[in-house]
mmCIF file of C-alpha atoms in Angstrom:
data_model
loop_
_atom_site.group_PDB
_atom_site.id
_atom_site.type_symbol
_atom_site.label_atom_id
_atom_site.label_comp_id
_atom_site.label_asym_id
_atom_site.label_seq_id
_atom_site.Cartn_x
_atom_site.Cartn_y
_atom_site.Cartn_z
ATOM 1 C CA UNK B 1 -60.611 -3.705 6.928
ATOM 2 C CA UNK B 2 -61.707 -7.068 8.137
ATOM 3 C CA UNK B 3 -60.177 -7.880 11.644
ATOM 4 C CA UNK B 4 -58.277 -10.629 10.044
ATOM 5 C CA UNK B 5 -56.703 -8.630 7.225
ATOM 6 C CA UNK B 6 -55.851 -6.068 10.471
ATOM 7 C CA UNK B 7 -54.298 -8.854 12.342
ATOM 8 C CA UNK B 8 -52.343 -9.780 8.723
ATOM 9 C CA UNK B 9 -51.377 -6.297 8.085
ATOM 10 C CA UNK B 10 -49.819 -5.898 11.863
ATOM 11 C CA UNK B 11 -47.889 -9.287 11.401
ATOM 12 C CA UNK B 12 -46.565 -7.709 8.338
ATOM 13 C CA UNK B 13 -45.247 -4.388 9.572
ATOM 14 C CA UNK B 14 -44.097 -6.165 12.920
ATOM 15 C CA UNK B 15 -42.210 -8.496 10.328
ATOM 16 C CA UNK B 16 -40.884 -5.596 8.394
ATOM 17 C CA UNK B 17 -39.553 -3.941 11.446
ATOM 18 C CA UNK B 18 -37.578 -6.701 13.038
ATOM 19 C CA UNK B 19 -35.847 -7.545 9.371
ATOM 20 C CA UNK B 20 -34.478 -3.741 8.919
ATOM 21 C CA UNK B 21 -31.493 -2.521 9.893
ATOM 22 C CA UNK B 22 -33.012 0.970 10.285
ATOM 23 C CA UNK B 23 -36.435 3.000 9.722
ATOM 24 C CA UNK B 24 -37.268 6.605 8.537
ATOM 25 C CA UNK B 25 -40.602 7.693 9.699
ATOM 26 C CA UNK B 26 -42.189 10.436 7.592
ATOM 27 C CA UNK B 27 -45.056 12.137 6.903
ATOM 28 C CA UNK B 28 -46.115 12.165 2.887
ATOM 29 C CA UNK B 29 -48.857 14.928 3.423
ATOM 30 C CA UNK B 30 -49.278 16.831 -0.080
ATOM 31 C CA UNK B 31 -47.263 13.960 -2.394
ATOM 32 C CA UNK B 32 -48.858 12.641 -5.344
ATOM 33 C CA UNK B 33 -48.872 9.088 -6.296
ATOM 34 C CA UNK B 34 -46.375 9.838 -9.020
ATOM 35 C CA UNK B 35 -44.472 11.464 -6.380
ATOM 36 C CA UNK B 36 -44.304 8.570 -4.059
ATOM 37 C CA UNK B 37 -43.577 6.469 -6.928
ATOM 38 C CA UNK B 38 -40.193 8.208 -7.781
ATOM 39 C CA UNK B 39 -39.250 8.483 -4.118
ATOM 40 C CA UNK B 40 -39.291 4.799 -4.386
ATOM 41 C CA UNK B 41 -37.168 4.414 -7.179
ATOM 42 C CA UNK B 42 -34.631 6.587 -5.714
ATOM 43 C CA UNK B 43 -34.536 4.808 -2.611
ATOM 44 C CA UNK B 44 -33.673 0.951 -4.373
ATOM 45 C CA UNK B 45 -34.618 -2.165 -3.924
ATOM 46 C CA UNK B 46 -33.178 -2.325 -0.508
ATOM 47 C CA UNK B 47 -35.830 -0.133 0.957
ATOM 48 C CA UNK B 48 -39.590 -0.523 1.433
ATOM 49 C CA UNK B 49 -41.412 2.577 1.450
ATOM 50 C CA UNK B 50 -45.292 1.462 2.853
ATOM 51 C CA UNK B 51 -48.130 3.524 3.873
ATOM 52 C CA UNK B 52 -49.852 2.572 6.848
ATOM 53 C CA UNK B 53 -52.386 3.354 9.433
ATOM 54 C CA UNK B 54 -51.192 4.869 12.644
ATOM 55 C CA UNK B 55 -52.985 2.106 14.938
ATOM 56 C CA UNK B 56 -51.630 -0.736 12.999
ATOM 57 C CA UNK B 57 -48.220 0.331 13.150
ATOM 58 C CA UNK B 58 -48.213 1.244 17.004
ATOM 59 C CA UNK B 59 -49.248 -2.465 17.303
ATOM 60 C CA UNK B 60 -46.863 -3.764 15.070
ATOM 61 C CA UNK B 61 -44.223 -1.889 16.595
ATOM 62 C CA UNK B 62 -45.141 -3.112 19.747
ATOM 63 C CA UNK B 63 -45.120 -6.614 18.725
ATOM 64 C CA UNK B 64 -41.544 -6.538 17.126
ATOM 65 C CA UNK B 65 -40.313 -4.673 20.402
ATOM 66 C CA UNK B 66 -39.704 -1.112 18.989
ATOM 67 C CA UNK B 67 -40.048 1.381 21.658
ATOM 68 C CA UNK B 68 -40.135 5.144 21.500
ATOM 69 C CA UNK B 69 -41.967 6.016 18.323
ATOM 70 C CA UNK B 70 -45.679 6.150 19.651
ATOM 71 C CA UNK B 71 -45.398 10.187 19.536
ATOM 72 C CA UNK B 72 -44.454 10.146 15.577
ATOM 73 C CA UNK B 73 -47.504 7.996 14.516
ATOM 74 C CA UNK B 74 -49.483 11.276 13.909
ATOM 75 C CA UNK B 75 -50.904 12.357 10.440
ATOM 76 C CA UNK B 76 -50.245 10.837 7.363
ATOM 77 C CA UNK B 77 -47.602 8.192 8.016
ATOM 78 C CA UNK B 78 -44.955 6.534 5.389
ATOM 79 C CA UNK B 79 -42.134 4.397 7.013
ATOM 80 C CA UNK B 80 -39.025 3.690 5.034
ATOM 81 C CA UNK B 81 -37.964 -0.177 6.137
ATOM 82 C CA UNK B 82 -34.168 -0.315 5.370
ATOM 83 C CA UNK B 83 -32.647 -4.008 4.851
ATOM 84 C CA UNK B 84 -29.148 -2.538 3.192
ATOM 85 C CA UNK B 85 -27.011 0.354 4.046
ATOM 86 C CA UNK B 86 -28.753 3.045 6.243
ATOM 87 C CA UNK B 87 -26.631 6.024 5.116
ATOM 88 C CA UNK B 88 -27.291 5.534 1.306
ATOM 89 C CA UNK B 89 -31.440 5.610 2.313
ATOM 90 C CA UNK B 90 -30.998 8.340 4.214
ATOM 91 C CA UNK B 91 -29.023 10.129 1.963
ATOM 92 C CA UNK B 92 -32.074 9.600 -0.946
ATOM 93 C CA UNK B 93 -34.873 10.674 1.738
ATOM 94 C CA UNK B 94 -33.010 13.779 2.723
ATOM 95 C CA UNK B 95 -32.425 14.852 -1.286
ATOM 96 C CA UNK B 96 -36.051 14.086 -1.978
ATOM 97 C CA UNK B 97 -37.109 16.035 1.072
ATOM 98 C CA UNK B 98 -34.996 19.228 -0.408
ATOM 99 C CA UNK B 99 -36.608 18.790 -3.539
ATOM 100 C CA UNK B 100 -39.850 18.040 -2.502
ATOM 101 C CA UNK B 101 -41.178 19.808 0.618
ATOM 102 C CA UNK B 102 -43.966 17.920 1.222
ATOM 103 C CA UNK B 103 -42.153 14.860 2.349
ATOM 104 C CA UNK B 104 -41.428 15.654 6.219
ATOM 105 C CA UNK B 105 -38.925 13.574 7.997
ATOM 106 C CA UNK B 106 -40.433 12.882 11.581
ATOM 107 C CA UNK B 107 -37.745 10.406 12.792
ATOM 108 C CA UNK B 108 -36.428 6.987 13.101
ATOM 109 C CA UNK B 109 -35.411 3.876 14.510
ATOM 110 C CA UNK B 110 -31.643 2.204 14.336
ATOM 111 C CA UNK B 111 -29.840 -0.349 16.733
ATOM 112 C CA UNK B 112 -32.440 -0.607 19.002
ATOM 113 C CA UNK B 113 -32.735 3.272 19.587
ATOM 114 C CA UNK B 114 -35.098 5.895 17.866
ATOM 115 C CA UNK B 115 -33.769 8.715 16.105
ATOM 116 C CA UNK B 116 -34.708 12.258 16.150
ATOM 117 C CA UNK B 117 -34.907 14.376 12.735
ATOM 118 C CA UNK B 118 -31.299 15.788 13.552
ATOM 119 C CA UNK B 119 -29.723 12.048 14.134
ATOM 120 C CA UNK B 120 -31.270 10.931 10.707
ATOM 121 C CA UNK B 121 -30.169 13.756 8.814
ATOM 122 C CA UNK B 122 -26.639 13.296 9.821
ATOM 123 C CA UNK B 123 -26.481 9.798 9.186
ATOM 124 C CA UNK B 124 -27.772 11.286 5.839
ATOM 125 C CA UNK B 125 -24.439 13.460 6.137
ATOM 126 C CA UNK B 126 -21.998 10.592 6.909
ATOM 127 C CA UNK B 127 -20.129 8.779 3.778
ATOM 128 C CA UNK B 128 -21.568 5.718 2.599
ATOM 129 C CA UNK B 129 -19.675 2.122 3.299
ATOM 130 C CA UNK B 130 -17.576 1.864 0.314
ATOM 131 C CA UNK B 131 -16.302 5.433 0.060
ATOM 132 C CA UNK B 132 -15.067 4.727 3.786
ATOM 133 C CA UNK B 133 -13.522 1.153 2.573
ATOM 134 C CA UNK B 134 -12.093 2.620 -0.572
ATOM 135 C CA UNK B 135 -10.320 5.741 1.849
ATOM 136 C CA UNK B 136 -9.258 2.800 4.518
ATOM 137 C CA UNK B 137 -7.781 0.648 1.530
ATOM 138 C CA UNK B 138 -5.987 3.827 0.173
ATOM 139 C CA UNK B 139 -4.680 4.918 3.851
ATOM 140 C CA UNK B 140 -3.410 1.002 3.966
ATOM 141 C CA UNK B 141 -1.550 1.156 0.925
ATOM 142 C CA UNK B 142 -0.049 4.575 1.716
ATOM 143 C CA UNK B 143 1.569 3.452 5.083
ATOM 144 C CA UNK B 144 2.601 0.141 3.372
ATOM 145 C CA UNK B 145 4.056 2.254 0.547
ATOM 146 C CA UNK B 146 6.398 3.935 3.281
ATOM 147 C CA UNK B 147 7.972 1.002 4.434
ATOM 148 C CA UNK B 148 9.515 -0.445 1.523
ATOM 149 C CA UNK B 149 12.278 -2.221 3.502
ATOM 150 C CA UNK B 150 10.385 -4.028 5.885
ATOM 151 C CA UNK B 151 10.384 -7.409 4.006
ATOM 152 C CA UNK B 152 14.081 -7.226 2.787
ATOM 153 C CA UNK B 153 15.401 -8.852 5.815
ATOM 154 C CA UNK B 154 13.023 -11.644 5.695
ATOM 155 C CA UNK B 155 13.505 -12.168 1.674
ATOM 156 C CA UNK B 156 17.276 -12.332 2.317
ATOM 157 C CA UNK B 157 16.798 -15.447 4.594
ATOM 158 C CA UNK B 158 15.177 -17.718 1.718
ATOM 159 C CA UNK B 159 17.540 -20.192 0.473
ATOM 160 C CA UNK B 160 18.698 -19.554 -2.935
ATOM 161 C CA UNK B 161 17.905 -15.635 -3.144
ATOM 162 C CA UNK B 162 21.008 -13.678 -4.399
ATOM 163 C CA UNK B 163 20.782 -10.086 -5.010
ATOM 164 C CA UNK B 164 20.695 -8.895 -8.508
ATOM 165 C CA UNK B 165 23.285 -6.327 -8.590
ATOM 166 C CA UNK B 166 26.401 -7.299 -6.456
ATOM 167 C CA UNK B 167 28.737 -4.836 -5.328
ATOM 168 C CA UNK B 168 32.097 -4.323 -7.648
ATOM 169 C CA UNK B 169 35.422 -5.091 -5.573
ATOM 170 C CA UNK B 170 37.614 -2.232 -5.842
ATOM 171 C CA UNK B 171 40.652 -3.410 -7.839
ATOM 172 C CA UNK B 172 43.535 -4.620 -5.561
ATOM 173 C CA UNK B 173 46.470 -2.234 -5.820
ATOM 174 C CA UNK B 174 50.173 -3.832 -6.178
ATOM 175 C CA UNK B 175 52.770 -2.535 -3.660
ATOM 176 C CA UNK B 176 55.260 -0.110 -5.199
ATOM 177 C CA UNK B 177 58.384 -1.893 -6.315
ATOM 178 C CA UNK B 178 61.473 0.106 -5.182
ATOM 179 C CA UNK B 179 63.264 2.120 -7.884
ATOM 180 C CA UNK B 180 66.260 -0.151 -8.827
ATOM 181 C CA UNK B 181 63.810 -3.470 -9.628
ATOM 182 C CA UNK B 182 62.095 -1.241 -11.751
ATOM 183 C CA UNK B 183 65.014 -0.472 -13.918
ATOM 184 C CA UNK B 184 64.112 -2.724 -17.131
ATOM 185 C CA UNK B 185 68.143 -2.205 -18.612
ATOM 186 C CA UNK B 186 71.518 -2.392 -17.106
ATOM 187 C CA UNK B 187 72.694 0.699 -16.398
ATOM 188 C CA UNK B 188 75.263 1.511 -19.113
ATOM 189 C CA UNK B 189 78.649 1.432 -17.989
ATOM 190 C CA UNK B 190 80.782 4.666 -17.616
ATOM 191 C CA UNK B 191 83.992 5.562 -19.781
ATOM 192 C CA UNK B 192 86.032 4.414 -17.253
ATOM 193 C CA UNK B 193 86.274 0.913 -17.099
ATOM 194 C CA UNK B 194 87.588 0.447 -13.310
ATOM 195 C CA UNK B 195 84.846 2.228 -12.067
ATOM 196 C CA UNK B 196 82.513 -0.287 -10.342
ATOM 197 C CA UNK B 197 78.980 -0.696 -11.551
ATOM 198 C CA UNK B 198 75.752 -1.992 -10.083
ATOM 199 C CA UNK B 199 73.676 -4.168 -12.268
ATOM 200 C CA UNK B 200 69.765 -5.169 -11.849
ATOM 201 C CA UNK B 201 70.621 -8.280 -9.632
ATOM 202 C CA UNK B 202 72.682 -5.578 -7.258
ATOM 203 C CA UNK B 203 75.894 -7.040 -7.456
ATOM 204 C CA UNK B 204 78.968 -4.738 -7.997
ATOM 205 C CA UNK B 205 81.755 -5.308 -10.397
ATOM 206 C CA UNK B 206 84.408 -3.417 -12.617
ATOM 207 C CA UNK B 207 83.283 -3.650 -16.536
ATOM 208 C CA UNK B 208 86.943 -3.715 -17.706
ATOM 209 C CA UNK B 209 87.824 -6.513 -15.447
ATOM 210 C CA UNK B 210 85.106 -8.351 -17.109
ATOM 211 C CA UNK B 211 85.555 -7.826 -20.215
ATOM 212 C CA UNK B 212 89.109 -8.996 -20.035
ATOM 213 C CA UNK B 213 87.570 -12.054 -18.140
ATOM 214 C CA UNK B 214 85.725 -12.967 -20.961
ATOM 215 C CA UNK B 215 87.985 -12.313 -23.481
ATOM 216 C CA UNK B 216 90.390 -14.685 -21.846
ATOM 217 C CA UNK B 217 87.987 -17.265 -21.783
ATOM 218 C CA UNK B 218 87.437 -17.329 -25.394
ATOM 219 C CA UNK B 219 91.149 -17.640 -25.946
ATOM 220 C CA UNK B 220 91.531 -20.502 -23.902
ATOM 221 C CA UNK B 221 89.019 -22.355 -25.840
ATOM 222 C CA UNK B 222 91.621 -22.406 -29.128
ATOM 223 C CA UNK B 223 94.968 -21.734 -27.704
ATOM 224 C CA UNK B 224 95.392 -22.112 -23.810
ATOM 225 C CA UNK B 225 99.140 -21.903 -23.673
ATOM 226 C CA UNK B 226 98.844 -18.657 -26.059
ATOM 227 C CA UNK B 227 96.264 -17.090 -23.896
ATOM 228 C CA UNK B 228 98.549 -17.663 -20.860
ATOM 229 C CA UNK B 229 101.849 -16.038 -22.676
ATOM 230 C CA UNK B 230 103.756 -19.265 -22.932
ATOM 231 C CA UNK B 231 104.295 -19.222 -26.423
#
């Protein structure tokens, strides 16, 4: 490879180191071209899986400020430059390594720190960002549903707001009238006309005397002198 081509390759690898959110370094000894193509398809468009010479990768990592990876650049090296979600890419690489023993994970780099093989596998065991957001949304929804009355006092302060169902008032109970006022008719006078009788108005009189007075008034209208016994 010419010197100009090597310089261009180093610059390209260094740029990929800078633009990546994480990188996973693997050894692909024993994998065929078809296997590498299958691995690239499983990683998706957010991951660039490139085979590079160790000398060029070391220079590119040094120019990009990536330290602590020189001991990993031994043997056939292929690097997965991840520009998307690191968890998804780590899951895909780990799954492919289980099915194809020729693929060996050496380590990685993320957030300015080198990663060991165990750390890469732990990242692969994490849940994806979408799953975590879905769980967070479900937890928030559940907490809100447990407090349905939180907004009720504020709603009651809105102008013009009225509850749909009003509480019915209990019927008013009228006071019980005394027994003497509940009588609808005057008491039937007794057989003896001289016994006083109590009417609904509470007055007491003698039934016989009342009858005589009424008869006298009727007779006075026609013959007053006869009514008085003068004739």
